[in-house]
Short mmCIF file of C-alpha atoms and ligand atoms in Angstrom, two decimals:
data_model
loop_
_atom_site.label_atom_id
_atom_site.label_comp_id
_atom_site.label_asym_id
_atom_site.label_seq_id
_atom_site.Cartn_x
_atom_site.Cartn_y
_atom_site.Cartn_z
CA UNK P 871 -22.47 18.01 -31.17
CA UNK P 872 -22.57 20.63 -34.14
CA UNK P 873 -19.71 21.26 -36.33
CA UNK P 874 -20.73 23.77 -39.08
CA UNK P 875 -18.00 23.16 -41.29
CA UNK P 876 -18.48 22.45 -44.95
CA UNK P 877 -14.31 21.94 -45.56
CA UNK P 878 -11.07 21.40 -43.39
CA UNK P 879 -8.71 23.81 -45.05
CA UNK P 880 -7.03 24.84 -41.03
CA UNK P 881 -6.98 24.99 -37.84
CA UNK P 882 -7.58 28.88 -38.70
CA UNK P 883 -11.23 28.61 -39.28
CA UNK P 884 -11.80 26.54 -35.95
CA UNK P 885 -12.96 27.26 -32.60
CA UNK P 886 -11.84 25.78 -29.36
CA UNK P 887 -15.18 24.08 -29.17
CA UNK P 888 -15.07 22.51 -32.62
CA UNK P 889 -11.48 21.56 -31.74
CA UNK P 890 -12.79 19.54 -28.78
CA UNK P 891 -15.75 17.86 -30.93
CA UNK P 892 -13.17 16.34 -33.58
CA UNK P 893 -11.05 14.71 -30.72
CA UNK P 894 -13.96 13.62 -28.68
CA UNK P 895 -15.34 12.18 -31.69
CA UNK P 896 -12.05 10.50 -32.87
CA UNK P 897 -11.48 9.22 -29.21
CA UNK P 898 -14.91 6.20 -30.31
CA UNK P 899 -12.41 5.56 -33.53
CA UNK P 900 -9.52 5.14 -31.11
CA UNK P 901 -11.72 2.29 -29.73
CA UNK P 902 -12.97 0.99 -32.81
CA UNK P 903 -9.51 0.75 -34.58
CA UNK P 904 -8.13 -1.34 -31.77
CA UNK P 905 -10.57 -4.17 -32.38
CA UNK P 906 -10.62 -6.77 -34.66
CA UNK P 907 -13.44 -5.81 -36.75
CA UNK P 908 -12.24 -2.44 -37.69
CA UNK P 909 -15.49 -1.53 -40.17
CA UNK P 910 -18.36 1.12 -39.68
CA UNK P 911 -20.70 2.22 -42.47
CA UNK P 912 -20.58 5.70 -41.64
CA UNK P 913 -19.85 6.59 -45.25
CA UNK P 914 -21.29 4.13 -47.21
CA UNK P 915 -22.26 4.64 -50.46
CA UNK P 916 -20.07 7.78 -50.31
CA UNK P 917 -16.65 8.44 -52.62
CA UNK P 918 -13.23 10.14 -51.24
CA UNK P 919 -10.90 10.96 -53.52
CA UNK P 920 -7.44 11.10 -52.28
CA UNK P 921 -5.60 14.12 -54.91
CA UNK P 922 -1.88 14.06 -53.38
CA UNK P 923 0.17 16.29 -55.74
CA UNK P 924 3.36 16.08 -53.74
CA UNK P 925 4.79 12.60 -52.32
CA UNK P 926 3.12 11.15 -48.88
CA UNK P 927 3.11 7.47 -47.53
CA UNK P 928 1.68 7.77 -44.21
CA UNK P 929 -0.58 10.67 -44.53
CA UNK P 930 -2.12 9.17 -47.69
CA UNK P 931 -2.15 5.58 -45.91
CA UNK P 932 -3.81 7.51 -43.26
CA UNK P 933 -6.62 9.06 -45.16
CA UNK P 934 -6.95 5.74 -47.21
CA UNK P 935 -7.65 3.58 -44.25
CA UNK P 936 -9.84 5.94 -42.70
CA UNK P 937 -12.39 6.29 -45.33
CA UNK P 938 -12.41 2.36 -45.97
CA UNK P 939 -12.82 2.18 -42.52
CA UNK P 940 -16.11 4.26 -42.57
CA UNK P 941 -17.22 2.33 -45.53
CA UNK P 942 -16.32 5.22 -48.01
CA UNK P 943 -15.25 4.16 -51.70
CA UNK P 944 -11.76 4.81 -51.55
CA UNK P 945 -10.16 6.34 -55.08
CA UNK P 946 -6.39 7.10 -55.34
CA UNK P 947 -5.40 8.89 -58.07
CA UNK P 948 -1.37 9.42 -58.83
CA UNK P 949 -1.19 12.88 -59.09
CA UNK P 950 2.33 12.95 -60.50
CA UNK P 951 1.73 10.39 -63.32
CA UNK P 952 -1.61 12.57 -64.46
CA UNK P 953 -2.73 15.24 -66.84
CA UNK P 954 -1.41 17.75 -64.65
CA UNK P 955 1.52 16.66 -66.41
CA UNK P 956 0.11 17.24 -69.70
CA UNK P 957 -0.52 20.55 -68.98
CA UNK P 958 -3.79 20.55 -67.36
CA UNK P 959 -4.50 23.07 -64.47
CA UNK P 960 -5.59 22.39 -60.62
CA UNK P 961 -8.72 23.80 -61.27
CA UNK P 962 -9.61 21.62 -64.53
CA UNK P 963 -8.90 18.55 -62.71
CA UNK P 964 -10.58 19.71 -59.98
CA UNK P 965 -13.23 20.36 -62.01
CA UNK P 966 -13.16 16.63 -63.79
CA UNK P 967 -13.15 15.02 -61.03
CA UNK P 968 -15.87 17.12 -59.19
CA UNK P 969 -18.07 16.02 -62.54
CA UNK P 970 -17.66 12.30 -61.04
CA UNK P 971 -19.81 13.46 -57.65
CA UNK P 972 -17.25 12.63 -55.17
CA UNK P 973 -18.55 13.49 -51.87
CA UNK P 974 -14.74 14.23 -49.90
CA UNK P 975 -11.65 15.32 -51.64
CA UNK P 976 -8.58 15.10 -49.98
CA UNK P 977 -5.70 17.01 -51.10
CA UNK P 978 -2.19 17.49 -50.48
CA UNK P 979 -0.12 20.23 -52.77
CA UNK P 980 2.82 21.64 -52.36
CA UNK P 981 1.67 25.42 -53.37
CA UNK P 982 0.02 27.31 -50.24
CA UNK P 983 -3.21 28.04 -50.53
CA UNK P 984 -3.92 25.71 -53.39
CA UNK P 985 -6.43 23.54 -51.52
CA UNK P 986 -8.41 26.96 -50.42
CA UNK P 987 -8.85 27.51 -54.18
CA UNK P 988 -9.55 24.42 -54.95
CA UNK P 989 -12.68 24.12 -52.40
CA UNK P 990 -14.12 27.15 -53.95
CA UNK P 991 -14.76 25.35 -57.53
CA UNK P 992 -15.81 21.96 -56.01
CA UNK P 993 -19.69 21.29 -54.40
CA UNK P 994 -18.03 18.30 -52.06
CA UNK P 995 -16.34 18.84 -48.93
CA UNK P 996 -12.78 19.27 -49.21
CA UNK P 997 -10.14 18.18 -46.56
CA UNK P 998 -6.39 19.79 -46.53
CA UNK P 999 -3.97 17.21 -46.38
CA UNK P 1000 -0.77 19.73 -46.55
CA UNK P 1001 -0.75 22.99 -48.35
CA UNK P 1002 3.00 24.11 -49.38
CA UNK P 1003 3.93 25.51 -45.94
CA UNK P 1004 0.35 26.85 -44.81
CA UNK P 1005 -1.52 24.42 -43.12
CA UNK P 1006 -1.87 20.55 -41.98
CA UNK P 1007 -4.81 20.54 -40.03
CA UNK P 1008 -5.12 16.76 -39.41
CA UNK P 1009 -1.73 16.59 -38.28
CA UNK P 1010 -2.34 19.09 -35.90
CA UNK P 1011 -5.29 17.48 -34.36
CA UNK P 1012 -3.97 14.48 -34.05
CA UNK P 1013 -0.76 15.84 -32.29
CA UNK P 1014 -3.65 17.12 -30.33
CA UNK P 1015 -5.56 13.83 -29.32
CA UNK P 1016 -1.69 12.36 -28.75
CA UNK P 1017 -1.67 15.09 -25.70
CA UNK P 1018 -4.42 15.35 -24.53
CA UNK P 1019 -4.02 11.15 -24.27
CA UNK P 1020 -0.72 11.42 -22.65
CA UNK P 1021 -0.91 14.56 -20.11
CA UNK P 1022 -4.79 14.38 -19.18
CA UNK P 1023 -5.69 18.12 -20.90
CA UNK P 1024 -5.09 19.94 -24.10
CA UNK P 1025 -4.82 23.43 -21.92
CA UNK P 1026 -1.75 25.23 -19.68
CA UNK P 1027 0.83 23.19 -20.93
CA UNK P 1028 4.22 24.51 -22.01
CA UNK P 1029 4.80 23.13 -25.46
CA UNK P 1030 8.21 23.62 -27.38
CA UNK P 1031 7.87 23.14 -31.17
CA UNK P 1032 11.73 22.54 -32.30
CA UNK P 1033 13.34 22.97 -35.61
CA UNK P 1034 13.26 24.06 -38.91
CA UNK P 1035 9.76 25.90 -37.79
CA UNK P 1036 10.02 28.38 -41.32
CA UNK P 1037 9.12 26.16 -43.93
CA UNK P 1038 6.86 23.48 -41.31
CA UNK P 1039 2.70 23.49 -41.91
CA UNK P 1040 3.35 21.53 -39.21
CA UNK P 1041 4.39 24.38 -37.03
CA UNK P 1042 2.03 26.72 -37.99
CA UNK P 1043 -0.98 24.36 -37.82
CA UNK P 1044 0.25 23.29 -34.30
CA UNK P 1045 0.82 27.27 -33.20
CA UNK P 1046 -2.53 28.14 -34.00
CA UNK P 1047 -4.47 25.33 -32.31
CA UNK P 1048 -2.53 24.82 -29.04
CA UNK P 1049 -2.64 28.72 -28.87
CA UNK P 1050 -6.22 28.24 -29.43
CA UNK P 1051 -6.19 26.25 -26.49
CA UNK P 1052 -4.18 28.30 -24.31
CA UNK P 1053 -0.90 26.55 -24.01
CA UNK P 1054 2.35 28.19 -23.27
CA UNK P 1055 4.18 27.72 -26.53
CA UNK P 1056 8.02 27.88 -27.21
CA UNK P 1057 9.65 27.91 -30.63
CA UNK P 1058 13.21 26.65 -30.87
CA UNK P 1059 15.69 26.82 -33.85
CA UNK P 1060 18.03 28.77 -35.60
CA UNK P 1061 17.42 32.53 -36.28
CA UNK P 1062 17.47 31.43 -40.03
CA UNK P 1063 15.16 28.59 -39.37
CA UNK P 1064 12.55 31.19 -37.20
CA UNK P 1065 9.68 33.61 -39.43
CA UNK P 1066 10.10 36.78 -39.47
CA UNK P 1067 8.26 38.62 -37.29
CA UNK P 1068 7.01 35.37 -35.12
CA UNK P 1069 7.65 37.07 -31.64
CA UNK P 1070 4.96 38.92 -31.81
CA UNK P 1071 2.28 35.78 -32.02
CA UNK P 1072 2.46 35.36 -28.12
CA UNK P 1073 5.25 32.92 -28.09
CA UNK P 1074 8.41 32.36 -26.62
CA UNK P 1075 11.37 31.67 -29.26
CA UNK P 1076 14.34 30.98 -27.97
CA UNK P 1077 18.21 29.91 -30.14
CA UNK P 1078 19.20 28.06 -27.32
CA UNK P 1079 17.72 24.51 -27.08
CA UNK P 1080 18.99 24.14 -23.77
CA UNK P 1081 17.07 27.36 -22.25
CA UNK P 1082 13.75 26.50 -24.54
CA UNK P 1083 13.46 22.87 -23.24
CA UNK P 1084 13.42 23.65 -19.59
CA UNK P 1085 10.71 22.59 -18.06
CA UNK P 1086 8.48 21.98 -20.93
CA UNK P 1087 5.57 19.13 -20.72
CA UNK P 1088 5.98 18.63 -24.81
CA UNK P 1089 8.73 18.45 -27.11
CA UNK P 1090 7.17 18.61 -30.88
CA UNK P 1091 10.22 17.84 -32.96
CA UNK P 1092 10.23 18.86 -36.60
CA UNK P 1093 11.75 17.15 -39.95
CA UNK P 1094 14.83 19.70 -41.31
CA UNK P 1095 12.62 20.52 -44.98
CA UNK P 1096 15.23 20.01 -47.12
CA UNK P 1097 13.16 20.35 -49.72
CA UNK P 1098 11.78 23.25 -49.59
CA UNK P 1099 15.12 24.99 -49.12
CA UNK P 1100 16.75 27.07 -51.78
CA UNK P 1101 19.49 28.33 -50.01
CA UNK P 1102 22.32 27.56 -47.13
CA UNK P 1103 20.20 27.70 -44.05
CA UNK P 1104 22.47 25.47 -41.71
CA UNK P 1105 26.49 25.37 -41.34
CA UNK P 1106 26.14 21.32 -41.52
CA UNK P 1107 23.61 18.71 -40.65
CA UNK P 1108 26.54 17.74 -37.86
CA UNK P 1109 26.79 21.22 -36.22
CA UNK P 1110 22.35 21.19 -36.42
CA UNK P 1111 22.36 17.94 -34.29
CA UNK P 1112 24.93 19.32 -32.09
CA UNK P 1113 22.80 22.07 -31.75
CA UNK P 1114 19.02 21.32 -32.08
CA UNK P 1115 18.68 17.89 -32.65
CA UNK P 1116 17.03 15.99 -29.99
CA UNK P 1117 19.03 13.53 -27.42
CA UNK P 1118 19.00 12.24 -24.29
CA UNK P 1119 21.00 14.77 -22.65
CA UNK P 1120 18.53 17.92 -23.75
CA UNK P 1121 15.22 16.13 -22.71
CA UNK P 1122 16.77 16.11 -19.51
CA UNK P 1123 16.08 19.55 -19.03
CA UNK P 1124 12.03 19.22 -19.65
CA UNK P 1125 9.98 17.84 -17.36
CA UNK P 1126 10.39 14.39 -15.78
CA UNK P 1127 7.59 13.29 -18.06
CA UNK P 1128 7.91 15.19 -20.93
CA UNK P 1129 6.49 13.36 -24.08
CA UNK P 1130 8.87 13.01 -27.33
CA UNK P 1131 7.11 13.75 -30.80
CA UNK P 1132 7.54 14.12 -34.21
CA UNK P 1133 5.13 13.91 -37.06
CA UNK P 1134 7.67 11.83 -39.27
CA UNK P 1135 9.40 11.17 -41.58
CA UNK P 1136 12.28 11.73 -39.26
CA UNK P 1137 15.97 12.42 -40.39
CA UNK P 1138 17.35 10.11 -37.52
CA UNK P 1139 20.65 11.60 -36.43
CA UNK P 1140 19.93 14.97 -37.95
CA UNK P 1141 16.85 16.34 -35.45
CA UNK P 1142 16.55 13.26 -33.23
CA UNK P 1143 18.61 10.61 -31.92
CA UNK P 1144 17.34 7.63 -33.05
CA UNK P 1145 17.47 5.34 -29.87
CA UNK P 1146 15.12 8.76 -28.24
CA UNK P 1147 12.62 8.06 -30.92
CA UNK P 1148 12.18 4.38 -30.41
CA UNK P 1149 12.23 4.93 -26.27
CA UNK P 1150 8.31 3.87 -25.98
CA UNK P 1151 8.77 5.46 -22.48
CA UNK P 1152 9.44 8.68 -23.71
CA UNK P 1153 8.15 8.85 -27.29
CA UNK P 1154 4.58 9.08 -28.78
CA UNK P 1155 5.95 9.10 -32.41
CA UNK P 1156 4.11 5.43 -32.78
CA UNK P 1157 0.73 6.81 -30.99
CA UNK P 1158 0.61 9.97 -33.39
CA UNK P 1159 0.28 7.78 -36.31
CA UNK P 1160 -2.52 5.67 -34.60
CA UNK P 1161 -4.42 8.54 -33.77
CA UNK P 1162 -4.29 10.01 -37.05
CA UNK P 1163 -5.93 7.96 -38.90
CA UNK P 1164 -8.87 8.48 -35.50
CA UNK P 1165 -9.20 11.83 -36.15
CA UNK P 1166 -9.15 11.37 -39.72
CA UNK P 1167 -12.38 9.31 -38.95
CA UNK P 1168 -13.93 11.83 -36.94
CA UNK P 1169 -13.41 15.20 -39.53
CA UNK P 1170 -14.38 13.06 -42.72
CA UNK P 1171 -17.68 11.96 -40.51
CA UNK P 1172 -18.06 15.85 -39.35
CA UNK P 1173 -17.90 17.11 -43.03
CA UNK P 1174 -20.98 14.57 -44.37
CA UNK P 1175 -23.00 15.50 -41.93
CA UNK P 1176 -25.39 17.72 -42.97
CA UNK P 1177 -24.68 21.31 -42.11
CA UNK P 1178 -27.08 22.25 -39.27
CA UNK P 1179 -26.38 26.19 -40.51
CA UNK P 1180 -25.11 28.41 -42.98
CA UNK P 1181 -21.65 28.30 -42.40
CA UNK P 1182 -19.54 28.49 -45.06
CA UNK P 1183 -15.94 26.89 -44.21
C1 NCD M 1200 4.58 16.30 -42.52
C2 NCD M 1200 4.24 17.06 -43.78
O1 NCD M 1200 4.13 16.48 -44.85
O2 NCD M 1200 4.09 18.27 -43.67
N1 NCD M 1200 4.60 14.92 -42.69
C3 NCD M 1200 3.47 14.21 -42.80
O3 NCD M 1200 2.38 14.73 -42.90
N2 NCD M 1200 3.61 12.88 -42.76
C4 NCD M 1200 5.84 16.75 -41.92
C5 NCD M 1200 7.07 16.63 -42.74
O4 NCD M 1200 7.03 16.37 -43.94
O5 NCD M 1200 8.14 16.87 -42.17
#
């Protein structure tokens, strides 16, 4: 198994093969985190520092309980309470901190491309928890592992990613590594929700949830980013559910056994109907969080490694 990675900044920089080595590696931590004693010493000895500059729970729970799980010494720090505040730059407290000898940093920001820069000036591996809206490469993989779990193979399926897909990492994580794997890929939403452009990337995109959810094996359901909208991009969070948000009455048109997902935190009532979310027959919202903190596991294991060549990301 050779992964010749020295960060995790996206899916961009992987092949299909070192695609397949995270999951088949996370698939042991699937085991391990359903027994009792959940510890390994994988990491011991070693430091993570978790750097989240823009709010998370679960994706910083995630990455906390992962490294202690490996045996890692686990450091928080409260980005939004620090000298960032006072003034200081991401590069000086990337550079403070990298005087400490961690030997993972895990960053979220909410500035794309801020965690590429940031690996540059550190000598530790670095692992992208969320770049503004660039990439989210663990939440990717561990949609991933959820399929390939629930349908048998991560290949030829027809996938429809649903939403607000402009201003998702989610999205564009997800796009490049089930395209990577050769899936049949469908983006639904509103025109003012959709890039610019995105036809030409080999998918399907479609304004009509009804016509885009035919037939599909997936449905990948996104969060509406209010946040990181300046401007009017829906008539009303009403007309939106009317429209695109997830019910009963659309997944009838996928497949019999279509799987239900969403990487959380979910507006319930505004892109999925909350009684569809909790339907364990349906939904895999509860086994995406399980097998995040799995393939968490398995990339912060990959990255210690030693590098068996030169690569470079
Ligand atoms: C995602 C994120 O932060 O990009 N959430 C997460 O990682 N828990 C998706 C979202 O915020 O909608």
């Amino acid at each position: 198994m050779t992964f010749a990675h020295r960060h995790l900044l996206g899916i961009e920089q992987l092949s299909p093969q070192d695609i397949t080595t995270i999951l088949d590696l996370a698939e042991t931590y699937v085991d391990l985190n359903r027994q009792s004693a959940k510890h390994c010493d994988v990491l011991s000895g070693l430091t993570q520092i978790n750097m989240f500059f823009e709010n998370s729970t679960r994706t910083q729970a995630s990455f906390e309980l992962a490294g202690k799980r490996l045996g890692a010494d686990v450091m928080n720090m409260a980005m939004q309470a620090s000298s960032i505040k006072k003034g200081e730059t991401l590069i000086d407290t990337a550079m403070t901190l990298n005087a400490m000898h961690p030997d993972l940093l895990v960053v979220r920001h909410p500035h794309s491309g801020a965690v590429d820069l940031l690996a540059q000036k550190v000598n530790c591996a670095v692992l992208n928890a969320g770049d503004g809206r660039h990439e989210h490469p663990t939440q990717a993989l561990l949609d991933a592992l959820t399929i390939r779990r629930a349908k048998g193979r991560l290949h030829r399926l027809s996938i429809a990613i649903c939403g607000d897909i402009a201003h998702s990492r989610v999205a564009r994580s997800n796009l490049l590594l089930l395209g990577k794997m050769e899936n049949r890929i469908r983006l639904i939403g509103p025109p003012t929700l959709m890039p610019s452009g995105i036809g030409e990337f080999g998918v399907e995109v479609y304004d009509d949830m009804r016509k885009g959810l035919r037939d599909v094996d997936v449905v990948m359901m996104l969060r509406l980013q209010k946040e990181r909208m300046d401007g009017g991009f829906i008539p009303s969070e009403r007309e939106y559910y009317h429209r695109y948000g997830l019910d009963a009455e659309k997944l009838a048109l996928a497949k019999p056994d279509a799987i239900v997902m969403h990487p959380g935190p979910m507006n319930r009532g505004v892109e999925i109907d909350g009684t569809l979310a909790d339907d364990i027959n349906r939904s895999v919202i509860q086994e995406q969080v399980e097998m995040g903190v799995a393939v968490r596991m398995a990339a912060m294991e990959l990255l210690t490694r030693p590098l068996t060549t030169g690569a470079a990301v």
